[in-house]
Amino acid sequence: MQVWPGQPYPLGATYDGAGTNFAVFSEVAERVELCLLEDDGSETAVELRENDAFVRHAYLPGVMPGQRYGFRVHGPYDPRAGHRCNSSKLLLDPYAKAMSGAIDWDEAVYGYRFGQPDSRNNLDSAPHTMTSVVVNPYFDWGNDRPPNPAYHHTVIYEAHVKGLTMLHPDLPREIRGTYAALAHPAVIDHLVELGVTTLELMPVHQFVHDHRLVDEGLANYWGYNTIGFFAPHGAYSSLGDRGQQVQEFKTAVKALHEADMEVILDVVYNHTAEGSHLGPTLSFRGLDNGSYYRLAEDARYYEDTTGTGNSLLMRSPHVLQLIMDSLRYWVTEMHVDGFRFDLAATLARQFHEVDRLSSFFDLVQQDPVVSQVKLIAEPWDVGQGGYQVGNFPPLWTEWNGKYRDTVRDLWRGEPATLAEFGSRLTGSSDLYQGDGRRPLASINFVTCHDGFTLRDLVSYNDKHNEDNGEGNRDGEGFNRSWNCGAEGGTDDEEIMALRTRQMRNFIATLMLSQGVPMLSHGDEFARTQHGNNNAYCQDNELSWVPWPKEDEEDTLAAEIHEFTRKMVWLRRDHPVLRRRRFFHGRPVAGTHDDLSDISWFTPEGEEMTEQDWQAAQARALTVFLNGNAISEPDSRGGRVTDDSFLMMFNAHYEPLEFVVPVDHGREWRFVVDTARPKGAAGDDTAKVRAGDRLPVTDRSVVVLQRPA
């Protein structure tokens, strides 16, 4: 076999049409072997003799796409000093563009167990672990362009590749649960009709199923256990895992882009699947443990702010390079449009504390590729000081956990929530205005993959996670949920009607709030997980979206679906519901009326006072949005105007009469009433006039509209 010196950059395996360049970093290694694997189990080892800046490299002519490979690192094995090299372990390439196979947990993949070297430590792991794969980078993107909807036009739909598509009746069985299913017209048409602009995919980086879960017949379904930051998860490919997953993922992105829908990835750069000091040696640990991981004072152990056993070392230049190279790769080569960063507070821990000025954010800010896509933080982790909602740099948007909590509290009847609800409804200026950000920094959500579904939020007071095998100890115990009078399923028609109304209330509130709304997949069909609020290990029908059949048009699923679609399009059609800037609370110069851009009223139609806001039992208010005062120029240099709206929120446990405020419009029409069947407003020709008294059902929302 010919072996040429090759190049130290780019890292990983790079095919150029005639052969493949291999490059891997390890500062601690004494010797590194590249191992080429054949289907018969044989292995050809090639020592990487070239070494530039601790990058070992070689070019092998004739090595083609589909070739499986790994590395064996010869170096110190001294856990007390933080070193865990072991040439018995066939290691995955951190820069592998595809990975093949799965881990056989019954065999030798561990490196250090229970404080002592594993008794199987020197057994060859090659037959029992995953392998890296050389991929063909060439793909016909045609005229593909990023849809790039502005944030104020964005509606995010969080989905799981398998969970969204596994039960879809119109998909061929052989592609269900795969990237190919995402590209199918049946899925794309649903998202387009719903009004979604942005598909946010739960982890598709190659991940590993935990040993404990496999032993218990479960799986790491959600995928927050990454081992390959460049490789699309092989099990989501309908064609194979020898590089086909790359082509299939690209095909899905291209099809979604053709439908004018962008793709955002949920990424997990805070830890890896190698877990704690008791975990397996798969890649980073065996290459250079101390360069990749945050080690404790006793270097045998890891510091962990993620709850997974380890945290990546965010002050290491090689970790930072890995993350930035990965992000750029997914944008430039895979054409994704942005990222949602799991447990993003860990990325800001350059040392121990969370630091918004850490090196990671500096690198993102100046990067000409990554800085131009959507960047969404999950602004917390499980470490001390990890709750950082509102504290990320101006380039970033954030999952607004305070929005979720406040909206849930209002609709379950918690006292003294009205003032904070007003802030959350209008874009959370208390969190984002101080550093120059806008309402669009707030990613608003009521539910997501983690926690109750929308239907379970109104059906359960307590979590029911027994199927997870942890004695119901896992999952959040405080969900801010309310079962409306019965725990779980019920035949009580009044309770069922209230639950349906509450679901409409949450959907309506989400779409009437300033900021960027995010829906969780299946909530538009009133999907239930039967009270399981931590279904991370349930790769089955409990977690999969139950698509309604065409002959089930009168079901709850069809009703909630239609209401969700209506509310999404109401928001998309009206700029006043998705402003780019915060409200001023006063008239806007240059408009043709002298009304404030926003006004707040009690149910009696009187302007809210400080005492009204702070009243412990106050759970109702009217909000006026002035469509003539959007305060933004249009594309032709004029001023954007819109219809005006009155939004009446009654979270009280009894019906109330709302007085239509005077001097804010003489005549209005109903557009939403969550207390009516399907949330319809009734007779669209019926008019409401200033000073009229409207009965508003307990726990409901009424929206009135006045043409511009």
PDB file of N, CA, C and O in Angstrom, residues 630-671:
ATOM      1  N   ILE A 630     -46.806  50.308  14.152  1.00  0.00           N
ATOM      2  CA  ILE A 630     -45.798  49.259  14.174  1.00  0.00           C
ATOM      3  C   ILE A 630     -44.395  49.843  14.205  1.00  0.00           C
ATOM      4  O   ILE A 630     -43.450  49.227  14.654  1.00  0.00           O
ATOM      5  N   SER A 631     -44.238  51.080  13.764  1.00  0.00           N
ATOM      6  CA  SER A 631     -42.973  51.805  13.870  1.00  0.00           C
ATOM      7  C   SER A 631     -41.855  51.162  13.068  1.00  0.00           C
ATOM      8  O   SER A 631     -40.718  51.122  13.489  1.00  0.00           O
ATOM      9  N   GLU A 632     -42.189  50.648  11.887  1.00  0.00           N
ATOM     10  CA  GLU A 632     -41.173  50.045  11.039  1.00  0.00           C
ATOM     11  C   GLU A 632     -41.432  50.439   9.590  1.00  0.00           C
ATOM     12  O   GLU A 632     -42.581  50.448   9.141  1.00  0.00           O
ATOM     13  N   PRO A 633     -40.387  50.760   8.848  1.00  0.00           N
ATOM     14  CA  PRO A 633     -40.572  51.055   7.426  1.00  0.00           C
ATOM     15  C   PRO A 633     -40.786  49.787   6.627  1.00  0.00           C
ATOM     16  O   PRO A 633     -40.283  48.721   6.979  1.00  0.00           O
ATOM     17  N   ASP A 634     -41.556  49.888   5.547  1.00  0.00           N
ATOM     18  CA  ASP A 634     -41.692  48.732   4.669  1.00  0.00           C
ATOM     19  C   ASP A 634     -40.587  48.764   3.625  1.00  0.00           C
ATOM     20  O   ASP A 634     -39.721  49.641   3.623  1.00  0.00           O
ATOM     21  N   SER A 635     -40.588  47.814   2.707  1.00  0.00           N
ATOM     22  CA  SER A 635     -39.498  47.675   1.742  1.00  0.00           C
ATOM     23  C   SER A 635     -39.443  48.823   0.746  1.00  0.00           C
ATOM     24  O   SER A 635     -38.447  49.007   0.065  1.00  0.00           O
ATOM     25  N   ARG A 636     -40.529  49.600   0.655  1.00  0.00           N
ATOM     26  CA  ARG A 636     -40.570  50.701  -0.312  1.00  0.00           C
ATOM     27  C   ARG A 636     -40.369  52.054   0.347  1.00  0.00           C
ATOM     28  O   ARG A 636     -40.550  53.086  -0.268  1.00  0.00           O
ATOM     29  N   GLY A 637     -40.000  52.044   1.629  1.00  0.00           N
ATOM     30  CA  GLY A 637     -39.740  53.293   2.311  1.00  0.00           C
ATOM     31  C   GLY A 637     -40.943  53.868   3.018  1.00  0.00           C
ATOM     32  O   GLY A 637     -40.832  54.880   3.711  1.00  0.00           O
ATOM     33  N   GLY A 638     -42.111  53.258   2.831  1.00  0.00           N
ATOM     34  CA  GLY A 638     -43.289  53.689   3.571  1.00  0.00           C
ATOM     35  C   GLY A 638     -43.308  53.082   4.961  1.00  0.00           C
ATOM     36  O   GLY A 638     -42.323  52.535   5.439  1.00  0.00           O
ATOM     37  N   ARG A 639     -44.490  53.145   5.602  1.00  0.00           N
ATOM     38  CA  ARG A 639     -44.605  52.613   6.951  1.00  0.00           C
ATOM     39  C   ARG A 639     -45.564  51.437   6.966  1.00  0.00           C
ATOM     40  O   ARG A 639     -46.620  51.463   6.348  1.00  0.00           O
ATOM     41  N   VAL A 640     -45.144  50.385   7.661  1.00  0.00           N
ATOM     42  CA  VAL A 640     -45.989  49.209   7.792  1.00  0.00           C
ATOM     43  C   VAL A 640     -47.198  49.551   8.656  1.00  0.00           C
ATOM     44  O   VAL A 640     -47.077  50.162   9.711  1.00  0.00           O
ATOM     45  N   THR A 641     -48.378  49.179   8.193  1.00  0.00           N
ATOM     46  CA  THR A 641     -49.580  49.290   9.017  1.00  0.00           C
ATOM     47  C   THR A 641     -50.304  47.955   8.989  1.00  0.00           C
ATOM     48  O   THR A 641     -50.071  47.113   8.124  1.00  0.00           O
ATOM     49  N   ASP A 642     -51.185  47.787   9.940  1.00  0.00           N
ATOM     50  CA  ASP A 642     -51.871  46.510  10.072  1.00  0.00           C
ATOM     51  C   ASP A 642     -53.212  46.764  10.739  1.00  0.00           C
ATOM     52  O   ASP A 642     -53.496  47.863  11.238  1.00  0.00           O
ATOM     53  N   ASP A 643     -54.040  45.718  10.771  1.00  0.00           N
ATOM     54  CA  ASP A 643     -55.258  45.782  11.564  1.00  0.00           C
ATOM     55  C   ASP A 643     -54.890  45.903  13.037  1.00  0.00           C
ATOM     56  O   ASP A 643     -53.788  45.532  13.454  1.00  0.00           O
ATOM     57  N   SER A 644     -55.813  46.387  13.834  1.00  0.00           N
ATOM     58  CA  SER A 644     -55.622  46.456  15.278  1.00  0.00           C
ATOM     59  C   SER A 644     -56.383  45.318  15.947  1.00  0.00           C
ATOM     60  O   SER A 644     -57.352  44.788  15.392  1.00  0.00           O
ATOM     61  N   PHE A 645     -55.958  44.959  17.152  1.00  0.00           N
ATOM     62  CA  PHE A 645     -56.539  43.819  17.843  1.00  0.00           C
ATOM     63  C   PHE A 645     -56.817  44.148  19.297  1.00  0.00           C
ATOM     64  O   PHE A 645     -56.072  44.907  19.932  1.00  0.00           O
ATOM     65  N   LEU A 646     -57.886  43.572  19.810  1.00  0.00           N
ATOM     66  CA  LEU A 646     -58.161  43.520  21.243  1.00  0.00           C
ATOM     67  C   LEU A 646     -58.084  42.058  21.660  1.00  0.00           C
ATOM     68  O   LEU A 646     -58.799  41.208  21.110  1.00  0.00           O
ATOM     69  N   MET A 647     -57.206  41.765  22.605  1.00  0.00           N
ATOM     70  CA  MET A 647     -57.044  40.404  23.099  1.00  0.00           C
ATOM     71  C   MET A 647     -57.545  40.356  24.537  1.00  0.00           C
ATOM     72  O   MET A 647     -57.013  41.061  25.408  1.00  0.00           O
ATOM     73  N   MET A 648     -58.559  39.563  24.772  1.00  0.00           N
ATOM     74  CA  MET A 648     -59.175  39.452  26.096  1.00  0.00           C
ATOM     75  C   MET A 648     -58.809  38.107  26.708  1.00  0.00           C
ATOM     76  O   MET A 648     -59.208  37.054  26.207  1.00  0.00           O
ATOM     77  N   PHE A 649     -58.035  38.142  27.779  1.00  0.00           N
ATOM     78  CA  PHE A 649     -57.594  36.934  28.468  1.00  0.00           C
ATOM     79  C   PHE A 649     -58.370  36.793  29.773  1.00  0.00           C
ATOM     80  O   PHE A 649     -58.298  37.675  30.642  1.00  0.00           O
ATOM     81  N   ASN A 650     -59.090  35.705  29.909  1.00  0.00           N
ATOM     82  CA  ASN A 650     -59.791  35.413  31.157  1.00  0.00           C
ATOM     83  C   ASN A 650     -59.278  34.090  31.703  1.00  0.00           C
ATOM     84  O   ASN A 650     -59.762  33.026  31.345  1.00  0.00           O
ATOM     85  N   ALA A 651     -58.275  34.157  32.596  1.00  0.00           N
ATOM     86  CA  ALA A 651     -57.747  32.956  33.239  1.00  0.00           C
ATOM     87  C   ALA A 651     -58.426  32.706  34.581  1.00  0.00           C
ATOM     88  O   ALA A 651     -57.994  31.831  35.333  1.00  0.00           O
ATOM     89  N   HIS A 652     -59.500  33.449  34.851  1.00  0.00           N
ATOM     90  CA  HIS A 652     -60.251  33.289  36.099  1.00  0.00           C
ATOM     91  C   HIS A 652     -61.087  32.011  36.017  1.00  0.00           C
ATOM     92  O   HIS A 652     -61.403  31.521  34.928  1.00  0.00           O
ATOM     93  N   TYR A 653     -61.473  31.487  37.181  1.00  0.00           N
ATOM     94  CA  TYR A 653     -62.245  30.238  37.213  1.00  0.00           C
ATOM     95  C   TYR A 653     -63.736  30.451  37.020  1.00  0.00           C
ATOM     96  O   TYR A 653     -64.505  29.491  37.039  1.00  0.00           O
ATOM     97  N   GLU A 654     -64.144  31.694  36.805  1.00  0.00           N
ATOM     98  CA  GLU A 654     -65.542  31.997  36.537  1.00  0.00           C
ATOM     99  C   GLU A 654     -65.639  32.877  35.297  1.00  0.00           C
ATOM    100  O   GLU A 654     -64.697  33.600  34.956  1.00  0.00           O
ATOM    101  N   PRO A 655     -66.811  32.850  34.602  1.00  0.00           N
ATOM    102  CA  PRO A 655     -67.001  33.762  33.466  1.00  0.00           C
ATOM    103  C   PRO A 655     -66.954  35.214  33.933  1.00  0.00           C
ATOM    104  O   PRO A 655     -67.326  35.534  35.069  1.00  0.00           O
ATOM    105  N   LEU A 656     -66.500  36.086  33.060  1.00  0.00           N
ATOM    106  CA  LEU A 656     -66.455  37.514  33.359  1.00  0.00           C
ATOM    107  C   LEU A 656     -67.030  38.290  32.182  1.00  0.00           C
ATOM    108  O   LEU A 656     -66.975  37.831  31.035  1.00  0.00           O
ATOM    109  N   GLU A 657     -67.557  39.469  32.480  1.00  0.00           N
ATOM    110  CA  GLU A 657     -67.964  40.396  31.422  1.00  0.00           C
ATOM    111  C   GLU A 657     -66.833  41.363  31.142  1.00  0.00           C
ATOM    112  O   GLU A 657     -66.301  41.990  32.051  1.00  0.00           O
ATOM    113  N   PHE A 658     -66.460  41.448  29.871  1.00  0.00           N
ATOM    114  CA  PHE A 658     -65.421  42.381  29.446  1.00  0.00           C
ATOM    115  C   PHE A 658     -66.079  43.538  28.706  1.00  0.00           C
ATOM    116  O   PHE A 658     -66.931  43.320  27.827  1.00  0.00           O
ATOM    117  N   VAL A 659     -65.664  44.732  29.052  1.00  0.00           N
ATOM    118  CA  VAL A 659     -66.164  45.925  28.371  1.00  0.00           C
ATOM    119  C   VAL A 659     -65.187  46.306  27.266  1.00  0.00           C
ATOM    120  O   VAL A 659     -63.977  46.412  27.499  1.00  0.00           O
ATOM    121  N   VAL A 660     -65.707  46.476  26.054  1.00  0.00           N
ATOM    122  CA  VAL A 660     -64.858  46.902  24.940  1.00  0.00           C
ATOM    123  C   VAL A 660     -64.436  48.348  25.180  1.00  0.00           C
ATOM    124  O   VAL A 660     -65.292  49.233  25.333  1.00  0.00           O
ATOM    125  N   PRO A 661     -63.131  48.618  25.263  1.00  0.00           N
ATOM    126  CA  PRO A 661     -62.675  49.973  25.590  1.00  0.00           C
ATOM    127  C   PRO A 661     -63.195  51.008  24.588  1.00  0.00           C
ATOM    128  O   PRO A 661     -63.297  50.750  23.387  1.00  0.00           O
ATOM    129  N   VAL A 662     -63.511  52.167  25.094  1.00  0.00           N
ATOM    130  CA  VAL A 662     -63.933  53.276  24.233  1.00  0.00           C
ATOM    131  C   VAL A 662     -62.686  53.985  23.707  1.00  0.00           C
ATOM    132  O   VAL A 662     -61.586  53.820  24.230  1.00  0.00           O
ATOM    133  N   ASP A 663     -62.845  54.738  22.645  1.00  0.00           N
ATOM    134  CA  ASP A 663     -61.775  55.550  22.052  1.00  0.00           C
ATOM    135  C   ASP A 663     -60.648  54.733  21.413  1.00  0.00           C
ATOM    136  O   ASP A 663     -59.600  55.291  21.088  1.00  0.00           O
ATOM    137  N   HIS A 664     -60.844  53.428  21.241  1.00  0.00           N
ATOM    138  CA  HIS A 664     -59.813  52.622  20.595  1.00  0.00           C
ATOM    139  C   HIS A 664     -60.357  51.907  19.361  1.00  0.00           C
ATOM    140  O   HIS A 664     -59.740  50.976  18.855  1.00  0.00           O
ATOM    141  N   GLY A 665     -61.479  52.361  18.904  1.00  0.00           N
ATOM    142  CA  GLY A 665     -62.103  51.766  17.737  1.00  0.00           C
ATOM    143  C   GLY A 665     -63.589  51.630  17.965  1.00  0.00           C
ATOM    144  O   GLY A 665     -64.017  51.126  19.003  1.00  0.00           O
ATOM    145  N   ARG A 666     -64.364  52.047  16.964  1.00  0.00           N
ATOM    146  CA  ARG A 666     -65.818  52.021  17.153  1.00  0.00           C
ATOM    147  C   ARG A 666     -66.422  50.658  16.886  1.00  0.00           C
ATOM    148  O   ARG A 666     -67.446  50.308  17.460  1.00  0.00           O
ATOM    149  N   GLU A 667     -65.797  49.879  16.014  1.00  0.00           N
ATOM    150  CA  GLU A 667     -66.432  48.622  15.622  1.00  0.00           C
ATOM    151  C   GLU A 667     -65.375  47.532  15.436  1.00  0.00           C
ATOM    152  O   GLU A 667     -64.335  47.759  14.833  1.00  0.00           O
ATOM    153  N   TRP A 668     -65.689  46.356  15.967  1.00  0.00           N
ATOM    154  CA  TRP A 668     -64.773  45.229  15.940  1.00  0.00           C
ATOM    155  C   TRP A 668     -65.510  43.982  15.478  1.00  0.00           C
ATOM    156  O   TRP A 668     -66.737  43.929  15.523  1.00  0.00           O
ATOM    157  N   ARG A 669     -64.734  42.974  15.096  1.00  0.00           N
ATOM    158  CA  ARG A 669     -65.338  41.672  14.786  1.00  0.00           C
ATOM    159  C   ARG A 669     -64.551  40.567  15.482  1.00  0.00           C
ATOM    160  O   ARG A 669     -63.348  40.688  15.725  1.00  0.00           O
ATOM    161  N   PHE A 670     -65.240  39.481  15.824  1.00  0.00           N
ATOM    162  CA  PHE A 670     -64.599  38.328  16.449  1.00  0.00           C
ATOM    163  C   PHE A 670     -63.686  37.619  15.445  1.00  0.00           C
ATOM    164  O   PHE A 670     -64.053  37.421  14.293  1.00  0.00           O
ATOM    165  N   VAL A 671     -62.508  37.206  15.910  1.00  0.00           N
ATOM    166  CA  VAL A 671     -61.668  36.320  15.103  1.00  0.00           C
ATOM    167  C   VAL A 671     -61.297  35.044  15.856  1.00  0.00           C
ATOM    168  O   VAL A 671     -61.024  34.011  15.236  1.00  0.00           O
TER     169      VAL A 671
END
